[in-house]
PDB file of C-alpha atoms in Angstrom:
ATOM      1  CA  MET T 774     -24.742 -21.194  11.335  1.00 81.00           C
ATOM      2  CA  ASP T 775     -21.173 -22.480  11.533  1.00 94.00           C
ATOM      3  CA  LEU T 776     -19.494 -21.664   8.215  1.00 97.00           C
ATOM      4  CA  HIS T 777     -16.514 -23.955   8.992  1.00 97.00           C
ATOM      5  CA  LEU T 778     -14.008 -21.140   8.503  1.00 98.00           C
ATOM      6  CA  SER T 779     -12.142 -21.608  11.779  1.00 98.00           C
ATOM      7  CA  GLY T 780      -8.390 -21.503  11.204  1.00 97.00           C
ATOM      8  CA  ARG T 781      -8.615 -20.618   7.540  1.00 98.00           C
ATOM      9  CA  VAL T 782      -6.470 -17.753   6.254  1.00 98.00           C
ATOM     10  CA  ALA T 783      -7.954 -14.876   4.261  1.00 98.00           C
ATOM     11  CA  VAL T 784      -6.704 -11.751   2.519  1.00 98.00           C
ATOM     12  CA  VAL T 785      -9.293  -8.974   2.208  1.00 98.00           C
ATOM     13  CA  THR T 786      -8.496  -5.823   0.232  1.00 98.00           C
ATOM     14  CA  GLY T 787     -10.205  -2.491   0.760  1.00 98.00           C
ATOM     15  CA  ALA T 788     -10.574  -3.497   4.402  1.00 98.00           C
ATOM     16  CA  SER T 789     -10.662  -0.145   6.183  1.00 97.00           C
ATOM     17  CA  LYS T 790     -14.339   0.681   5.722  1.00 97.00           C
ATOM     18  CA  GLY T 791     -17.588  -0.298   4.079  1.00 97.00           C
ATOM     19  CA  ILE T 792     -17.945  -3.754   2.579  1.00 98.00           C
ATOM     20  CA  GLY T 793     -14.309  -4.706   3.210  1.00 98.00           C
ATOM     21  CA  LEU T 794     -14.511  -3.823   6.890  1.00 98.00           C
ATOM     22  CA  ALA T 795     -17.717  -5.851   7.220  1.00 98.00           C
ATOM     23  CA  VAL T 796     -16.067  -8.822   5.477  1.00 98.00           C
ATOM     24  CA  VAL T 797     -13.051  -8.703   7.796  1.00 98.00           C
ATOM     25  CA  GLY T 798     -15.293  -8.612  10.877  1.00 98.00           C
ATOM     26  CA  THR T 799     -17.500 -11.435   9.606  1.00 98.00           C
ATOM     27  CA  LEU T 800     -14.622 -13.748   8.690  1.00 98.00           C
ATOM     28  CA  ALA T 801     -12.884 -13.048  11.996  1.00 98.00           C
ATOM     29  CA  ARG T 802     -16.036 -13.835  13.969  1.00 98.00           C
ATOM     30  CA  GLU T 803     -16.248 -17.120  12.076  1.00 98.00           C
ATOM     31  CA  GLY T 804     -12.747 -18.002  13.272  1.00 98.00           C
ATOM     32  CA  ALA T 805     -10.704 -17.107  10.196  1.00 98.00           C
ATOM     33  CA  ARG T 806      -7.315 -15.419  10.353  1.00 98.00           C
ATOM     34  CA  VAL T 807      -7.329 -12.305   8.204  1.00 98.00           C
ATOM     35  CA  ILE T 808      -4.836 -10.050   6.479  1.00 98.00           C
ATOM     36  CA  ALA T 809      -6.767  -6.779   6.213  1.00 98.00           C
ATOM     37  CA  VAL T 810      -5.397  -4.642   3.387  1.00 98.00           C
ATOM     38  CA  SER T 811      -5.921  -0.888   3.093  1.00 98.00           C
ATOM     39  CA  ARG T 812      -3.985   2.278   2.447  1.00 97.00           C
ATOM     40  CA  LYS T 813      -4.973   3.716   5.828  1.00 96.00           C
ATOM     41  CA  LEU T 814      -5.838   2.228   9.198  1.00 98.00           C
ATOM     42  CA  THR T 815      -9.234   3.539  10.306  1.00 97.00           C
ATOM     43  CA  PRO T 816     -10.375   3.417  13.930  1.00 98.00           C
ATOM     44  CA  GLU T 817     -13.029   0.880  12.941  1.00 98.00           C
ATOM     45  CA  LEU T 818     -10.453  -1.484  11.449  1.00 98.00           C
ATOM     46  CA  ALA T 819      -8.017  -0.882  14.309  1.00 98.00           C
ATOM     47  CA  ALA T 820     -10.704  -2.130  16.700  1.00 98.00           C
ATOM     48  CA  LEU T 821     -10.649  -5.516  14.921  1.00 98.00           C
ATOM     49  CA  LEU T 822      -6.879  -6.019  14.996  1.00 98.00           C
ATOM     50  CA  GLY T 823      -5.358  -8.669  17.197  1.00 97.00           C
ATOM     51  CA  ALA T 824      -3.889 -12.151  17.055  1.00 97.00           C
ATOM     52  CA  THR T 825      -6.113 -13.195  14.158  1.00 98.00           C
ATOM     53  CA  VAL T 826      -6.510  -9.920  12.248  1.00 98.00           C
ATOM     54  CA  VAL T 827      -3.398  -8.175  10.917  1.00 98.00           C
ATOM     55  CA  HIS T 828      -3.337  -4.901   9.003  1.00 98.00           C
ATOM     56  CA  ALA T 829      -1.255  -4.797   5.823  1.00 98.00           C
ATOM     57  CA  PRO T 830      -0.899  -1.185   4.641  1.00 98.00           C
ATOM     58  CA  ALA T 831      -0.696  -1.005   0.860  1.00 98.00           C
ATOM     59  CA  ASP T 832      -1.528   1.154  -2.124  1.00 97.00           C
ATOM     60  CA  LEU T 833      -2.859  -1.291  -4.696  1.00 98.00           C
ATOM     61  CA  MET T 834      -2.091   1.183  -7.478  1.00 97.00           C
ATOM     62  CA  ASP T 835       1.533   0.111  -6.952  1.00 98.00           C
ATOM     63  CA  PRO T 836       1.998  -2.938  -9.222  1.00 98.00           C
ATOM     64  CA  SER T 837       4.075  -4.725  -6.592  1.00 98.00           C
ATOM     65  CA  ALA T 838       1.582  -4.229  -3.751  1.00 98.00           C
ATOM     66  CA  PRO T 839      -0.999  -6.968  -4.515  1.00 98.00           C
ATOM     67  CA  GLY T 840       1.649  -9.675  -4.558  1.00 98.00           C
ATOM     68  CA  GLU T 841       3.245  -8.341  -1.382  1.00 98.00           C
ATOM     69  CA  VAL T 842       0.018  -8.367   0.631  1.00 98.00           C
ATOM     70  CA  VAL T 843      -0.837 -11.889  -0.540  1.00 98.00           C
ATOM     71  CA  ALA T 844       2.642 -13.043   0.490  1.00 98.00           C
ATOM     72  CA  ARG T 845       1.975 -11.505   3.906  1.00 98.00           C
ATOM     73  CA  ALA T 846      -0.632 -14.226   4.528  1.00 98.00           C
ATOM     74  CA  ALA T 847       2.024 -16.910   4.243  1.00 97.00           C
ATOM     75  CA  GLU T 848       4.405 -14.927   6.432  1.00 97.00           C
ATOM     76  CA  GLU T 849       1.891 -14.288   9.206  1.00 98.00           C
ATOM     77  CA  PHE T 850      -0.296 -17.385   9.110  1.00 98.00           C
ATOM     78  CA  GLY T 851       1.525 -19.994   7.018  1.00 98.00           C
ATOM     79  CA  GLY T 852      -0.574 -20.000   3.862  1.00 98.00           C
ATOM     80  CA  LEU T 853      -3.730 -18.805   2.149  1.00 98.00           C
ATOM     81  CA  ASP T 854      -7.244 -20.228   1.784  1.00 98.00           C
ATOM     82  CA  ILE T 855      -9.399 -17.221   0.841  1.00 99.00           C
ATOM     83  CA  LEU T 856      -8.813 -14.117  -1.275  1.00 99.00           C
ATOM     84  CA  VAL T 857     -11.462 -11.387  -1.271  1.00 99.00           C
ATOM     85  CA  ASN T 858     -10.759  -8.736  -3.911  1.00 98.00           C
ATOM     86  CA  ASN T 859     -12.914  -5.981  -2.518  1.00 98.00           C
ATOM     87  CA  ALA T 860     -10.889  -2.810  -3.148  1.00 97.00           C
ATOM     88  CA  GLY T 861     -12.454  -0.819  -5.961  1.00 95.00           C
ATOM     89  CA  GLY T 862     -14.468   2.196  -6.912  1.00 92.00           C
ATOM     90  CA  PRO T 863     -12.860   5.573  -7.535  1.00 91.00           C
ATOM     91  CA  PRO T 864      -9.066   5.339  -7.706  1.00 93.00           C
ATOM     92  CA  PRO T 865      -7.262   7.441  -5.109  1.00 90.00           C
ATOM     93  CA  GLY T 866      -7.867  11.084  -5.883  1.00 87.00           C
ATOM     94  CA  ALA T 867     -10.791  10.495  -8.275  1.00 88.00           C
ATOM     95  CA  THR T 868     -14.393  11.525  -7.693  1.00 85.00           C
ATOM     96  CA  LEU T 869     -17.433   9.650  -9.000  1.00 83.00           C
ATOM     97  CA  PRO T 870     -19.979   9.746 -10.485  1.00 85.00           C
ATOM     98  CA  ARG T 871     -18.884  11.049 -13.858  1.00 89.00           C
ATOM     99  CA  PHE T 872     -21.905  11.994 -15.890  1.00 89.00           C
ATOM    100  CA  SER T 873     -20.559  11.505 -19.416  1.00 92.00           C
ATOM    101  CA  PHE T 874     -18.258   9.233 -21.403  1.00 93.00           C
ATOM    102  CA  LEU T 875     -16.449  12.397 -22.510  1.00 94.00           C
ATOM    103  CA  THR T 876     -15.436  13.328 -18.965  1.00 93.00           C
ATOM    104  CA  PRO T 877     -12.625  10.833 -18.132  1.00 95.00           C
ATOM    105  CA  THR T 878      -9.290  11.260 -19.888  1.00 95.00           C
ATOM    106  CA  ASP T 879      -6.937   8.484 -20.965  1.00 97.00           C
ATOM    107  CA  ASP T 880      -5.171   8.811 -17.617  1.00 96.00           C
ATOM    108  CA  ASP T 881      -8.519   8.483 -15.823  1.00 96.00           C
ATOM    109  CA  TRP T 882      -9.283   5.288 -17.740  1.00 97.00           C
ATOM    110  CA  ARG T 883      -5.843   3.858 -16.956  1.00 98.00           C
ATOM    111  CA  ALA T 884      -6.209   4.631 -13.259  1.00 97.00           C
ATOM    112  CA  MET T 885      -9.694   3.103 -13.163  1.00 97.00           C
ATOM    113  CA  PHE T 886      -8.482  -0.149 -14.710  1.00 98.00           C
ATOM    114  CA  GLU T 887      -5.341  -0.221 -12.564  1.00 98.00           C
ATOM    115  CA  PHE T 888      -7.393  -0.046  -9.385  1.00 98.00           C
ATOM    116  CA  ASN T 889     -10.465  -2.074 -10.306  1.00 98.00           C
ATOM    117  CA  LEU T 890      -9.025  -4.758 -12.580  1.00 98.00           C
ATOM    118  CA  PHE T 891      -5.251  -4.932 -12.835  1.00 98.00           C
ATOM    119  CA  ALA T 892      -4.765  -4.948  -9.056  1.00 98.00           C
ATOM    120  CA  VAL T 893      -7.144  -7.923  -8.934  1.00 98.00           C
ATOM    121  CA  VAL T 894      -5.225  -9.699 -11.695  1.00 98.00           C
ATOM    122  CA  ARG T 895      -1.988  -9.236  -9.760  1.00 98.00           C
ATOM    123  CA  ALA T 896      -3.481 -10.402  -6.464  1.00 98.00           C
ATOM    124  CA  VAL T 897      -4.916 -13.529  -8.076  1.00 98.00           C
ATOM    125  CA  ARG T 898      -1.631 -14.256  -9.829  1.00 98.00           C
ATOM    126  CA  ALA T 899       0.113 -14.186  -6.448  1.00 98.00           C
ATOM    127  CA  ALA T 900      -2.633 -16.104  -4.655  1.00 98.00           C
ATOM    128  CA  VAL T 901      -3.068 -19.092  -6.975  1.00 98.00           C
ATOM    129  CA  PRO T 902       0.225 -20.835  -6.050  1.00 98.00           C
ATOM    130  CA  LEU T 903      -0.511 -20.425  -2.329  1.00 98.00           C
ATOM    131  CA  LEU T 904      -4.059 -21.734  -2.746  1.00 98.00           C
ATOM    132  CA  LEU T 905      -2.804 -24.733  -4.712  1.00 98.00           C
ATOM    133  CA  GLU T 906      -0.303 -25.507  -1.957  1.00 98.00           C
ATOM    134  CA  ARG T 907      -3.282 -25.981   0.395  1.00 96.00           C
ATOM    135  CA  GLY T 908      -5.112 -28.191  -2.093  1.00 97.00           C
ATOM    136  CA  GLY T 909      -7.425 -25.392  -3.230  1.00 98.00           C
ATOM    137  CA  GLY T 910      -9.335 -22.484  -1.792  1.00 98.00           C
ATOM    138  CA  THR T 911     -11.670 -19.735  -2.818  1.00 98.00           C
ATOM    139  CA  ILE T 912     -11.528 -16.334  -4.486  1.00 98.00           C
ATOM    140  CA  VAL T 913     -14.393 -13.877  -4.183  1.00 99.00           C
ATOM    141  CA  ASN T 914     -14.297 -10.816  -6.420  1.00 98.00           C
ATOM    142  CA  ILE T 915     -16.457  -7.817  -5.545  1.00 98.00           C
ATOM    143  CA  SER T 916     -17.793  -6.415  -8.806  1.00 98.00           C
ATOM    144  CA  SER T 917     -20.795  -4.151  -9.400  1.00 97.00           C
ATOM    145  CA  THR T 918     -24.190  -4.246 -11.032  1.00 96.00           C
ATOM    146  CA  SER T 919     -22.787  -1.480 -13.249  1.00 94.00           C
ATOM    147  CA  ALA T 920     -20.952  -4.234 -15.130  1.00 96.00           C
ATOM    148  CA  ARG T 921     -24.276  -5.703 -16.228  1.00 94.00           C
ATOM    149  CA  GLN T 922     -26.324  -2.522 -16.627  1.00 90.00           C
ATOM    150  CA  PRO T 923     -23.948   0.211 -17.777  1.00 85.00           C
ATOM    151  CA  GLY T 924     -25.278   3.653 -18.540  1.00 83.00           C
ATOM    152  CA  ALA T 925     -24.118   7.193 -19.135  1.00 85.00           C
ATOM    153  CA  LEU T 926     -22.611   7.415 -15.641  1.00 86.00           C
ATOM    154  CA  ASN T 927     -19.145   6.013 -14.958  1.00 92.00           C
ATOM    155  CA  ALA T 928     -18.503   4.247 -18.264  1.00 94.00           C
ATOM    156  CA  ASP T 929     -14.882   3.568 -17.290  1.00 95.00           C
ATOM    157  CA  TYR T 930     -15.871   1.988 -13.967  1.00 95.00           C
ATOM    158  CA  ALA T 931     -18.530  -0.196 -15.590  1.00 95.00           C
ATOM    159  CA  ALA T 932     -16.063  -1.404 -18.209  1.00 97.00           C
ATOM    160  CA  ALA T 933     -13.461  -2.322 -15.582  1.00 97.00           C
ATOM    161  CA  LYS T 934     -16.013  -4.255 -13.546  1.00 98.00           C
ATOM    162  CA  ALA T 935     -17.255  -6.058 -16.656  1.00 97.00           C
ATOM    163  CA  GLY T 936     -13.671  -7.170 -17.141  1.00 98.00           C
ATOM    164  CA  MET T 937     -13.632  -8.458 -13.567  1.00 98.00           C
ATOM    165  CA  ASN T 938     -16.759 -10.535 -14.236  1.00 98.00           C
ATOM    166  CA  THR T 939     -15.137 -12.109 -17.287  1.00 98.00           C
ATOM    167  CA  LEU T 940     -11.945 -12.727 -15.343  1.00 98.00           C
ATOM    168  CA  GLY T 941     -13.851 -14.580 -12.635  1.00 98.00           C
ATOM    169  CA  LYS T 942     -15.460 -16.920 -15.148  1.00 98.00           C
ATOM    170  CA  ALA T 943     -12.120 -17.623 -16.826  1.00 98.00           C
ATOM    171  CA  LEU T 944     -10.354 -18.306 -13.516  1.00 98.00           C
ATOM    172  CA  SER T 945     -13.124 -20.625 -12.390  1.00 98.00           C
ATOM    173  CA  GLU T 946     -12.892 -22.636 -15.588  1.00 98.00           C
ATOM    174  CA  GLU T 947      -9.113 -23.017 -15.423  1.00 98.00           C
ATOM    175  CA  PHE T 948      -8.569 -23.589 -11.709  1.00 98.00           C
ATOM    176  CA  GLY T 949     -11.844 -25.155 -10.595  1.00 98.00           C
ATOM    177  CA  PRO T 950     -10.611 -28.680 -11.398  1.00 98.00           C
ATOM    178  CA  GLN T 951      -7.631 -27.958  -9.103  1.00 98.00           C
ATOM    179  CA  GLY T 952      -9.850 -27.032  -6.185  1.00 98.00           C
ATOM    180  CA  ILE T 953      -9.965 -23.235  -6.463  1.00 98.00           C
ATOM    181  CA  ARG T 954     -13.480 -21.848  -6.535  1.00 98.00           C
ATOM    182  CA  VAL T 955     -13.939 -18.355  -7.982  1.00 98.00           C
ATOM    183  CA  ASN T 956     -17.167 -16.415  -7.565  1.00 98.00           C
ATOM    184  CA  THR T 957     -18.318 -12.839  -8.031  1.00 98.00           C
ATOM    185  CA  VAL T 958     -20.497 -10.706  -5.777  1.00 98.00           C
ATOM    186  CA  SER T 959     -22.091  -7.714  -7.489  1.00 98.00           C
ATOM    187  CA  PRO T 960     -23.470  -5.090  -5.126  1.00 97.00           C
ATOM    188  CA  GLY T 961     -25.806  -2.402  -6.292  1.00 95.00           C
ATOM    189  CA  PRO T 962     -25.753   0.863  -4.345  1.00 93.00           C
ATOM    190  CA  VAL T 963     -24.447   0.209  -0.828  1.00 96.00           C
ATOM    191  CA  ARG T 964     -24.444   2.764   1.968  1.00 95.00           C
ATOM    192  CA  THR T 965     -20.675   3.104   2.210  1.00 90.00           C
ATOM    193  CA  ALA T 966     -18.261   6.038   2.316  1.00 85.00           C
ATOM    194  CA  TRP T 967     -18.282   6.002  -1.495  1.00 81.00           C
ATOM    195  CA  TRP T 968     -21.775   7.467  -1.122  1.00 87.00           C
ATOM    196  CA  THR T 969     -21.766   9.124   2.277  1.00 88.00           C
ATOM    197  CA  GLU T 970     -18.391  10.804   2.802  1.00 85.00           C
ATOM    198  CA  GLN T 971     -17.877  14.525   2.214  1.00 87.00           C
ATOM    199  CA  GLY T 972     -17.603  15.041  -1.539  1.00 86.00           C
ATOM    200  CA  GLY T 973     -18.824  11.500  -2.217  1.00 83.00           C
ATOM    201  CA  ALA T 974     -21.458  10.315  -4.676  1.00 83.00           C
ATOM    202  CA  ALA T 975     -24.386  11.658  -2.647  1.00 88.00           C
ATOM    203  CA  ASP T 976     -22.864  15.150  -2.612  1.00 87.00           C
ATOM    204  CA  VAL T 977     -22.031  15.014  -6.329  1.00 85.00           C
ATOM    205  CA  ILE T 978     -25.566  13.909  -7.244  1.00 89.00           C
ATOM    206  CA  ALA T 979     -27.080  16.445  -4.863  1.00 89.00           C
ATOM    207  CA  ALA T 980     -25.163  19.288  -6.525  1.00 92.00           C
ATOM    208  CA  HIS T 981     -26.174  18.048  -9.962  1.00 86.00           C
ATOM    209  CA  ALA T 982     -29.849  17.643  -9.008  1.00 89.00           C
ATOM    210  CA  GLY T 983     -30.217  20.683  -6.762  1.00 93.00           C
ATOM    211  CA  SER T 984     -30.872  18.505  -3.724  1.00 92.00           C
ATOM    212  CA  ASP T 985     -29.038  17.608  -0.499  1.00 91.00           C
ATOM    213  CA  ARG T 986     -27.044  14.585   0.660  1.00 88.00           C
ATOM    214  CA  ASP T 987     -29.676  13.106   2.993  1.00 90.00           C
ATOM    215  CA  SER T 988     -32.411  13.369   0.388  1.00 92.00           C
ATOM    216  CA  VAL T 989     -30.182  11.673  -2.189  1.00 91.00           C
ATOM    217  CA  LEU T 990     -29.419   8.766   0.146  1.00 93.00           C
ATOM    218  CA  THR T 991     -32.947   8.197   1.387  1.00 94.00           C
ATOM    219  CA  THR T 992     -35.112   9.164  -1.570  1.00 95.00           C
ATOM    220  CA  LEU T 993     -33.527  10.469  -4.752  1.00 93.00           C
ATOM    221  CA  ALA T 994     -30.946   7.732  -5.380  1.00 90.00           C
ATOM    222  CA  PRO T 995     -33.386   4.859  -4.724  1.00 93.00           C
ATOM    223  CA  GLN T 996     -35.890   6.533  -7.058  1.00 94.00           C
ATOM    224  CA  MET T 997     -33.307   7.245  -9.763  1.00 90.00           C
ATOM    225  CA  MET T 998     -32.089   3.643  -9.672  1.00 89.00           C
ATOM    226  CA  ARG T 999     -35.591   2.187  -9.334  1.00 94.00           C
ATOM    227  CA  LEU T1000     -34.596   0.147  -6.291  1.00 95.00           C
ATOM    228  CA  THR T1001     -37.315  -2.357  -5.502  1.00 97.00           C
ATOM    229  CA  THR T1002     -36.633  -2.243  -1.769  1.00 96.00           C
ATOM    230  CA  GLY T1003     -36.548   1.552  -1.787  1.00 96.00           C
ATOM    231  CA  ARG T1004     -33.224   1.745   0.047  1.00 96.00           C
ATOM    232  CA  LEU T1005     -29.497   1.249  -0.391  1.00 96.00           C
ATOM    233  CA  ALA T1006     -28.044  -2.018   0.895  1.00 97.00           C
ATOM    234  CA  ALA T1007     -25.955  -2.262   4.059  1.00 97.00           C
ATOM    235  CA  PRO T1008     -22.316  -3.432   3.887  1.00 98.00           C
ATOM    236  CA  GLN T1009     -23.048  -6.347   6.211  1.00 98.00           C
ATOM    237  CA  GLN T1010     -25.594  -7.722   3.749  1.00 98.00           C
ATOM    238  CA  VAL T1011     -22.850  -8.026   1.144  1.00 98.00           C
ATOM    239  CA  ALA T1012     -20.349  -9.407   3.670  1.00 98.00           C
ATOM    240  CA  ASP T1013     -22.730 -12.209   4.608  1.00 98.00           C
ATOM    241  CA  VAL T1014     -22.827 -13.404   1.001  1.00 98.00           C
ATOM    242  CA  VAL T1015     -19.033 -13.206   0.739  1.00 98.00           C
ATOM    243  CA  ALA T1016     -18.594 -15.285   3.885  1.00 98.00           C
ATOM    244  CA  LEU T1017     -20.953 -17.972   2.624  1.00 98.00           C
ATOM    245  CA  LEU T1018     -19.086 -18.176  -0.682  1.00 98.00           C
ATOM    246  CA  ALA T1019     -15.784 -18.429   1.193  1.00 98.00           C
ATOM    247  CA  SER T1020     -17.166 -21.298   3.248  1.00 98.00           C
ATOM    248  CA  PRO T1021     -16.859 -25.015   2.475  1.00 97.00           C
ATOM    249  CA  LEU T1022     -20.655 -24.996   2.658  1.00 98.00           C
ATOM    250  CA  SER T1023     -20.471 -23.538  -0.873  1.00 98.00           C
ATOM    251  CA  ALA T1024     -18.154 -26.292  -2.103  1.00 97.00           C
ATOM    252  CA  ASN T1025     -20.036 -26.777  -5.375  1.00 97.00           C
ATOM    253  CA  THR T1026     -20.526 -23.102  -6.161  1.00 98.00           C
ATOM    254  CA  THR T1027     -18.033 -21.667  -8.630  1.00 98.00           C
ATOM    255  CA  GLY T1028     -18.082 -19.412 -11.651  1.00 98.00           C
ATOM    256  CA  ALA T1029     -21.252 -17.790 -10.315  1.00 98.00           C
ATOM    257  CA  GLU T1030     -22.340 -14.210  -9.750  1.00 98.00           C
ATOM    258  CA  PHE T1031     -24.407 -13.213  -6.728  1.00 98.00           C
ATOM    259  CA  VAL T1032     -26.235  -9.898  -6.772  1.00 98.00           C
ATOM    260  CA  VAL T1033     -26.984  -7.811  -3.670  1.00 98.00           C
ATOM    261  CA  ASP T1034     -28.606  -4.831  -5.310  1.00 96.00           C
ATOM    262  CA  SER T1035     -31.903  -3.840  -3.630  1.00 97.00           C
ATOM    263  CA  GLY T1036     -33.666  -4.983  -6.813  1.00 96.00           C
ATOM    264  CA  PHE T1037     -31.704  -2.686  -9.148  1.00 95.00           C
ATOM    265  CA  LEU T1038     -31.261  -5.237 -11.935  1.00 96.00           C
ATOM    266  CA  LYS T1039     -34.595  -6.043 -13.558  1.00 93.00           C
ATOM    267  CA  GLU T1040     -33.490  -8.323 -16.388  1.00 85.00           C
ATOM    268  CA  LEU T1041     -33.468 -12.119 -16.316  1.00 78.00           C
TER     269      LEU T1041
END
């Protein structure tokens, strides 16, 4: 299917791996020009770089960084049509999951909101004028099912993502009449480095449960989270939804939330 993205300009944060990397690859294959934002350049992202994919190194914990990487789109490609706020999860240096509300300190809460919400606010603030210059565009925010089904684990993360969901609705209401569509994609557990890397969520859960990483990824985590499909999602499955929402084919879709969660959420 042609998503009619040829020539459009996108900024994708958290682009070095996982969902962000899959989004960059998908948009590029559809003909978009992409500013791929990440703190580090991974070999996988480096393989995508070229005339239409440019790496913008940035630490989004720096308050000036979101605006700078959005401005890079105008510098490199003359404007902006698509903003994908994908960077999120544990702030640099933090390890999740946290098993109790009592675990994170005030500084932990501040860092979580800086990375998962305030960086998004700053990127959107920078992007809106550029999108309006083009007569509109689209913003896709990557949230989490944790925002809708919080529990004892990661209370700070769930709260930040709930704020992102509210932000998306508010932005859609204000800027939709001016041609800017804003939608949210909420993944459940996705087989990314957040889970699989050394010291990641699978290792933390394995240590807590007396298990091992592979068993957590294939059996324990799907059972704990009551995943209907019995498996974690793949990054590409999330990226496909993001690309469709970025496309003019979704011209009448705004203020919506799309869930890619292996059946994690059970409520209507």
